[in-house]
Amino acid sequence: MSYVEIPGAKVPIRMWTDPASVEDVALQQLRNVATLPWIKGLAVMPDVHYGKGATVGSVIAMRGAVCPAAVGVDIGCGMSAVKTSLTANDLPGDLSRLRSRIEQAIPVGRGMHDEPVDPGQLYGFASAGWDDFWGRFDGVAEAVTFRHERAQKQIGTLGSGNHFVEICTDSTGSVWLMLHSGSRNIGKELAEHHIGVAQKLPHNQDLVDRDLAVFVADTPQMAAYRNDLFWAQEYAKYNRSIMMALLKDVVRKEFRKAKPTFEPEISAHHNYVAEERYDGMDLLVTRKGAIRAGSGDYGIIPGSMGTGSYIVKGLGNEKAFNSASHGAGRRMSRNAAKRRFTTKDLEEQTRGVECRKDSGVVDEIPGAYKPIEQVIDQQRDLVEVVAKLKQVVCVKG
């Protein structure tokens, strides 16, 4: 489908989904965003759903301002995927050992490494700029700097919620490695700190929703936020890169005889800010639950833990600010999913996938998400499909 346009106070709201399918609270959030004095455009992805301040699945372009809640609290959250030389025929019938090895190598949930991962010990990891990156930590907001050691030990860890590590196969039988994670606790603390700062600024006192508080250009508060934001985005990217290196190491050891090789990594943020130019204006574009899909840009759009995912290539649709969805998108809250589904439902919906099937991940059941095929179909003018993947192993936080 192409987009549907509905009226907004300052800008029209372009939606790559049927407005009738969007929950009322999310529609109100979109209308609230469209009232912001600095807004120049708003694009809504087919995975849109309610979030804090701004919906997940929204792309907001503003001039001279940025809204921290329109980035999301997991700054830099995103995906990485790598195609391997392995095929489905190389996989063992029992994948439980492979899942166990991955869980041993990559801490999940609130877990962290006992000692910080040494990137110099990771095969093929490009550690250029590593020391400079950590050297910039001293310039990050004092509200979180006492957690330096923890931040180092959390690099290369998965986290919880909808984060995952997967082994997948595509329609040709090729094996892929894929993972989803962000900036861990340090990014969340930075986001919450700056949202709190923004809410106290005079220019934000008359907004329709205090969670939409913004920083404006040429102010010390904006400079501090952008410094911490870009650092956290880089932290998230390093986190995924180290996890992928650890995952490759597991695969090399488990498939030693096959001598697996790996194609270049596809990596994409979906909670971040970028400086981009549209209609002759330099804008700050926030993508919260959305990926960049400029012409030729590779992206990853995952479904849920039992349905599969898509590798896509952007078509460069400027009406959507060169963006696409970041996944299937939830169709119910975590609490609603826990009330509606049981572990038996989880077992049935993840049949054929080596994964957790206990009450701790019922909120991640495929039935709690929108159908990924429908989400892909609604954005055919934003991306083209390169490969469809189906997970055979899924490690959840």
XYZ file of C-alpha atoms in Angstrom:
397
model
C 0.000 0.000 0.000
C 0.940 3.634 -0.254
C 0.351 5.898 2.701
C -2.899 7.246 4.085
C -2.811 10.890 5.146
C -4.844 12.184 8.059
C -4.925 15.808 9.262
C -2.568 17.041 11.964
C -2.310 20.422 13.678
C 1.047 21.476 12.178
C 1.745 18.712 9.621
C -0.261 15.901 8.045
C 0.201 12.432 9.539
C 1.294 9.979 6.831
C 0.439 6.407 7.794
C 1.596 3.235 6.091
C -1.249 1.321 7.690
C -5.003 1.582 8.052
C -5.719 4.276 10.669
C -8.685 2.195 11.867
C -6.277 -0.558 12.913
C -4.288 1.753 15.202
C -5.227 1.823 18.886
C -6.905 5.043 20.035
C -4.160 5.936 22.531
C -1.521 5.623 19.785
C -3.555 7.800 17.406
C -3.803 10.449 20.118
C -0.036 10.325 20.585
C 0.435 10.928 16.856
C -1.936 13.887 16.972
C -0.010 15.230 19.971
C 3.298 14.976 18.089
C 1.774 16.849 15.135
C 1.148 19.862 17.432
C 4.834 20.418 18.267
C 5.974 23.874 17.080
C 9.220 22.528 15.618
C 7.783 19.629 13.603
C 8.257 19.462 9.836
C 6.959 15.972 9.121
C 5.570 12.778 10.646
C 5.589 9.326 9.046
C 3.965 6.317 10.685
C 5.140 2.772 9.997
C 2.844 -0.288 9.759
C 4.149 -1.667 13.081
C 2.963 1.429 14.971
C 1.791 1.006 18.555
C 1.580 2.926 21.825
C 4.817 4.026 23.503
C 6.040 6.551 26.061
C 5.335 10.042 24.720
C 5.714 9.087 21.058
C 4.472 5.891 19.450
C 6.784 3.055 18.544
C 6.912 2.958 14.745
C 7.025 6.714 14.152
C 9.484 8.887 12.229
C 9.521 12.507 13.376
C 11.381 15.236 11.504
C 11.966 18.488 13.373
C 13.946 21.630 12.657
C 16.234 22.839 15.408
C 14.790 20.514 18.025
C 14.806 16.904 19.162
C 12.441 15.025 21.479
C 14.186 12.373 23.647
C 10.956 10.364 24.035
C 10.735 10.194 20.231
C 14.010 8.262 20.245
C 13.014 5.763 22.906
C 14.707 4.889 26.173
C 16.796 2.081 24.677
C 18.962 4.474 22.670
C 20.518 2.871 19.597
C 18.533 -0.365 19.859
C 18.790 -2.242 16.594
C 19.538 -5.380 14.637
C 22.501 -7.191 13.109
C 22.481 -10.105 10.672
C 25.160 -12.156 8.936
C 24.810 -14.775 6.213
C 27.093 -17.782 6.678
C 28.478 -20.474 4.368
C 26.590 -23.117 6.365
C 23.398 -24.691 5.054
C 20.445 -26.291 6.786
C 22.022 -29.687 6.052
C 24.936 -28.765 8.352
C 22.608 -28.286 11.339
C 22.172 -31.152 13.808
C 18.752 -32.657 14.477
C 18.963 -31.627 18.124
C 19.706 -27.901 18.421
C 19.578 -27.710 22.221
C 23.362 -27.910 22.583
C 23.824 -25.006 20.139
C 21.341 -22.877 22.090
C 23.116 -23.751 25.333
C 26.505 -22.749 23.892
C 25.109 -19.393 22.751
C 23.605 -18.726 26.187
C 26.962 -19.538 27.790
C 28.826 -17.123 25.508
C 26.345 -14.223 25.600
C 24.835 -13.224 28.974
C 21.071 -12.648 28.812
C 18.539 -10.782 30.950
C 20.308 -8.676 33.556
C 23.440 -10.778 33.246
C 26.819 -9.318 32.350
C 30.335 -10.575 31.697
C 32.505 -11.249 34.758
C 35.211 -9.125 33.126
C 34.894 -6.690 30.208
C 35.266 -8.397 26.834
C 38.682 -7.716 25.289
C 37.938 -6.908 21.629
C 41.546 -7.736 20.757
C 40.793 -11.378 21.580
C 37.818 -11.585 19.198
C 38.517 -13.092 15.802
C 38.109 -10.515 13.054
C 36.706 -7.802 15.316
C 37.596 -4.277 14.188
C 38.590 -2.598 17.452
C 39.820 0.672 15.933
C 38.478 3.578 17.972
C 37.733 1.410 21.012
C 39.996 3.366 23.385
C 38.730 6.681 22.053
C 35.135 5.510 22.564
C 35.712 4.682 26.225
C 37.770 7.846 26.665
C 34.667 9.865 25.775
C 32.749 8.222 28.631
C 34.067 10.893 31.020
C 32.075 13.456 29.042
C 28.780 11.616 29.538
C 26.214 12.968 32.025
C 27.444 12.748 35.613
C 24.124 11.154 36.574
C 25.408 7.830 35.208
C 29.206 8.024 35.085
C 29.608 6.064 38.318
C 28.465 3.009 36.326
C 31.543 2.925 34.081
C 32.574 -0.567 35.184
C 29.061 -1.908 34.757
C 28.771 -0.356 31.297
C 32.000 -2.096 30.267
C 30.834 -5.474 31.568
C 27.475 -5.116 29.799
C 29.077 -4.657 26.377
C 28.413 -7.913 24.545
C 25.254 -8.833 26.490
C 21.699 -9.321 25.268
C 19.345 -7.817 27.832
C 15.712 -8.856 28.177
C 12.279 -8.090 26.733
C 12.107 -8.473 22.974
C 15.870 -8.799 22.527
C 17.087 -12.043 21.010
C 19.857 -14.026 19.311
C 18.787 -16.351 16.508
C 20.087 -18.944 14.111
C 17.936 -18.809 10.967
C 17.677 -20.371 7.526
C 16.506 -18.652 4.345
C 14.503 -20.033 1.434
C 17.679 -21.353 -0.233
C 18.742 -23.230 2.898
C 21.548 -20.834 3.843
C 22.135 -20.306 7.563
C 22.053 -16.787 9.004
C 23.028 -15.362 12.385
C 20.826 -12.575 13.693
C 20.497 -10.575 16.892
C 18.551 -7.692 18.389
C 19.735 -5.538 21.282
C 20.536 -1.984 22.302
C 22.510 0.193 24.711
C 21.615 -1.854 27.774
C 21.110 -0.114 31.110
C 23.481 2.777 30.420
C 21.427 3.974 27.426
C 18.188 3.715 29.385
C 19.598 5.771 32.265
C 20.897 8.450 29.902
C 17.528 8.667 28.139
C 15.547 8.948 31.384
C 17.973 11.543 32.757
C 17.625 13.788 29.710
C 13.841 13.385 29.467
C 13.713 14.642 33.056
C 15.925 17.631 32.186
C 13.819 18.505 29.121
C 10.550 18.406 31.062
C 11.745 21.227 33.326
C 12.681 23.644 30.527
C 10.430 26.734 30.149
C 9.595 26.194 26.466
C 8.085 22.771 27.276
C 5.577 23.866 29.895
C 2.628 24.331 27.528
C 2.946 21.103 25.526
C -0.086 18.814 25.282
C 2.022 15.957 26.702
C 4.972 16.613 29.012
C 6.612 13.405 27.720
C 7.078 15.211 24.385
C 9.491 17.717 25.926
C 12.210 18.761 23.487
C 15.675 20.255 23.463
C 16.192 23.157 21.078
C 19.250 24.043 19.035
C 22.088 26.196 20.361
C 21.399 25.478 24.026
C 23.682 23.725 26.525
C 20.956 21.178 27.253
C 20.742 20.200 23.573
C 24.541 19.961 23.339
C 24.674 17.701 26.415
C 21.881 15.470 25.134
C 23.369 15.064 21.672
C 26.755 14.224 23.167
C 25.259 11.477 25.330
C 22.849 10.335 22.620
C 25.530 9.777 20.000
C 27.771 8.063 22.560
C 24.928 5.697 23.520
C 24.135 4.986 19.864
C 27.771 4.000 19.385
C 27.654 1.891 22.567
C 24.657 -0.003 21.173
C 26.458 -0.633 17.882
C 29.572 -1.890 19.695
C 27.354 -4.085 21.870
C 25.859 -5.801 18.828
C 29.224 -6.089 17.099
C 30.776 -7.835 20.093
C 27.795 -10.143 20.499
C 28.019 -11.055 16.821
C 31.742 -11.790 17.211
C 30.962 -14.015 20.220
C 28.197 -15.748 18.250
C 30.505 -16.371 15.298
C 33.020 -17.895 17.698
C 30.364 -20.328 18.976
C 29.444 -21.275 15.402
C 33.098 -21.819 14.424
C 33.599 -24.175 17.352
C 30.315 -26.065 16.943
C 30.757 -26.507 13.176
C 34.531 -26.898 13.094
C 34.479 -29.493 10.312
C 32.372 -27.300 8.033
C 34.814 -24.364 8.446
C 32.090 -21.702 8.267
C 32.754 -18.320 6.708
C 30.698 -15.155 7.129
C 29.509 -12.469 4.734
C 29.674 -8.761 5.711
C 27.439 -7.779 8.603
C 24.145 -5.977 8.046
C 23.488 -3.581 10.925
C 20.696 -1.090 11.527
C 19.649 1.100 14.452
C 15.921 1.528 15.012
C 15.868 3.900 18.033
C 18.037 6.849 17.077
C 18.506 10.371 15.747
C 20.073 11.325 12.427
C 20.848 14.653 10.734
C 19.191 14.534 7.311
C 18.134 17.027 4.642
C 14.647 17.177 3.119
C 13.009 19.893 0.998
C 16.095 22.062 1.351
C 16.003 21.949 5.159
C 18.485 20.407 7.601
C 16.349 18.360 9.962
C 16.818 16.153 12.997
C 15.017 12.904 12.217
C 14.119 10.604 15.096
C 13.255 7.005 14.307
C 11.589 5.216 17.212
C 10.942 1.666 16.147
C 11.869 2.461 12.541
C 14.907 1.851 10.345
C 16.536 3.974 7.679
C 15.494 2.739 4.231
C 17.299 5.070 1.852
C 17.803 3.826 -1.686
C 19.965 0.692 -1.469
C 20.203 0.676 2.343
C 20.042 -2.841 3.754
C 17.784 -3.356 6.737
C 16.350 -6.070 8.971
C 12.655 -6.373 9.846
C 12.067 -9.173 12.377
C 8.776 -10.841 13.155
C 8.309 -12.696 16.430
C 10.075 -15.700 17.959
C 8.080 -18.207 15.929
C 7.315 -16.514 12.619
C 10.491 -15.353 10.868
C 12.142 -12.165 9.656
C 13.036 -10.264 6.495
C 16.240 -8.831 5.078
C 15.215 -5.807 3.014
C 16.683 -3.105 0.812
C 15.408 0.465 1.026
C 13.664 2.184 -1.884
C 14.398 5.728 -0.714
C 10.848 7.017 -0.255
C 11.203 10.593 0.963
C 7.515 10.791 1.898
C 8.478 8.394 4.703
C 11.771 10.230 5.319
C 13.590 7.204 3.843
C 12.288 4.904 6.561
C 10.612 1.535 7.125
C 9.273 -0.482 10.042
C 11.590 -2.042 12.607
C 9.574 -5.220 13.066
C 6.097 -6.664 13.282
C 5.041 -4.424 16.167
C 3.044 -5.478 19.190
C -0.717 -5.804 18.914
C -1.192 -6.161 22.669
C 0.716 -5.183 25.804
C 2.941 -7.594 27.684
C 0.451 -7.845 30.526
C -2.404 -8.502 28.106
C -0.357 -11.271 26.460
C 0.289 -12.903 29.840
C -3.423 -12.813 30.625
C -4.480 -14.212 27.262
C -1.862 -16.888 26.512
C -0.449 -19.913 28.326
C 2.804 -21.851 28.091
C 0.888 -24.443 26.052
C 0.017 -21.700 23.537
C 3.692 -20.731 23.470
C 4.748 -24.308 22.767
C 2.294 -24.562 19.887
C 3.227 -21.217 18.337
C 6.977 -21.889 18.526
C 6.830 -25.498 17.334
C 10.006 -26.363 15.433
C 12.049 -23.605 17.110
C 14.659 -24.445 19.754
C 13.852 -21.806 22.377
C 12.528 -21.133 25.858
C 8.910 -22.190 26.222
C 8.304 -21.195 29.849
C 6.090 -18.613 31.531
C 8.938 -16.077 31.572
C 8.627 -15.468 27.829
C 4.862 -15.835 27.282
C 4.705 -12.048 26.780
C 6.889 -12.565 23.669
C 4.569 -15.174 22.123
C 3.998 -14.700 18.358
C 0.276 -14.088 18.993
C 1.157 -10.858 20.838
C 2.571 -9.389 17.606
C 1.085 -8.229 14.333
C 1.464 -10.638 11.361
C 4.882 -9.892 9.867
C 3.752 -10.707 6.299
C 1.026 -8.054 6.547
C 3.495 -5.502 7.906
C 5.879 -6.173 5.006
C 3.058 -5.961 2.467
C 1.997 -2.533 3.772
C 5.417 -1.041 3.001
C 6.107 -2.321 -0.509
C 6.806 1.289 -1.567
C 9.411 1.640 1.220
C 11.485 -1.550 0.886
C 12.021 -4.568 -1.332
C 12.514 -8.013 0.200
C 15.978 -9.529 -0.251
C 15.531 -12.663 1.868
C 12.994 -14.239 4.181
C 14.456 -15.958 7.224
C 12.948 -18.560 9.552
C 14.511 -19.086 12.959
C 15.505 -22.565 14.111
C 17.162 -21.395 17.347
C 15.994 -18.403 19.372
C 17.745 -17.233 22.537
C 15.620 -14.805 24.546
C 16.604 -12.562 27.424
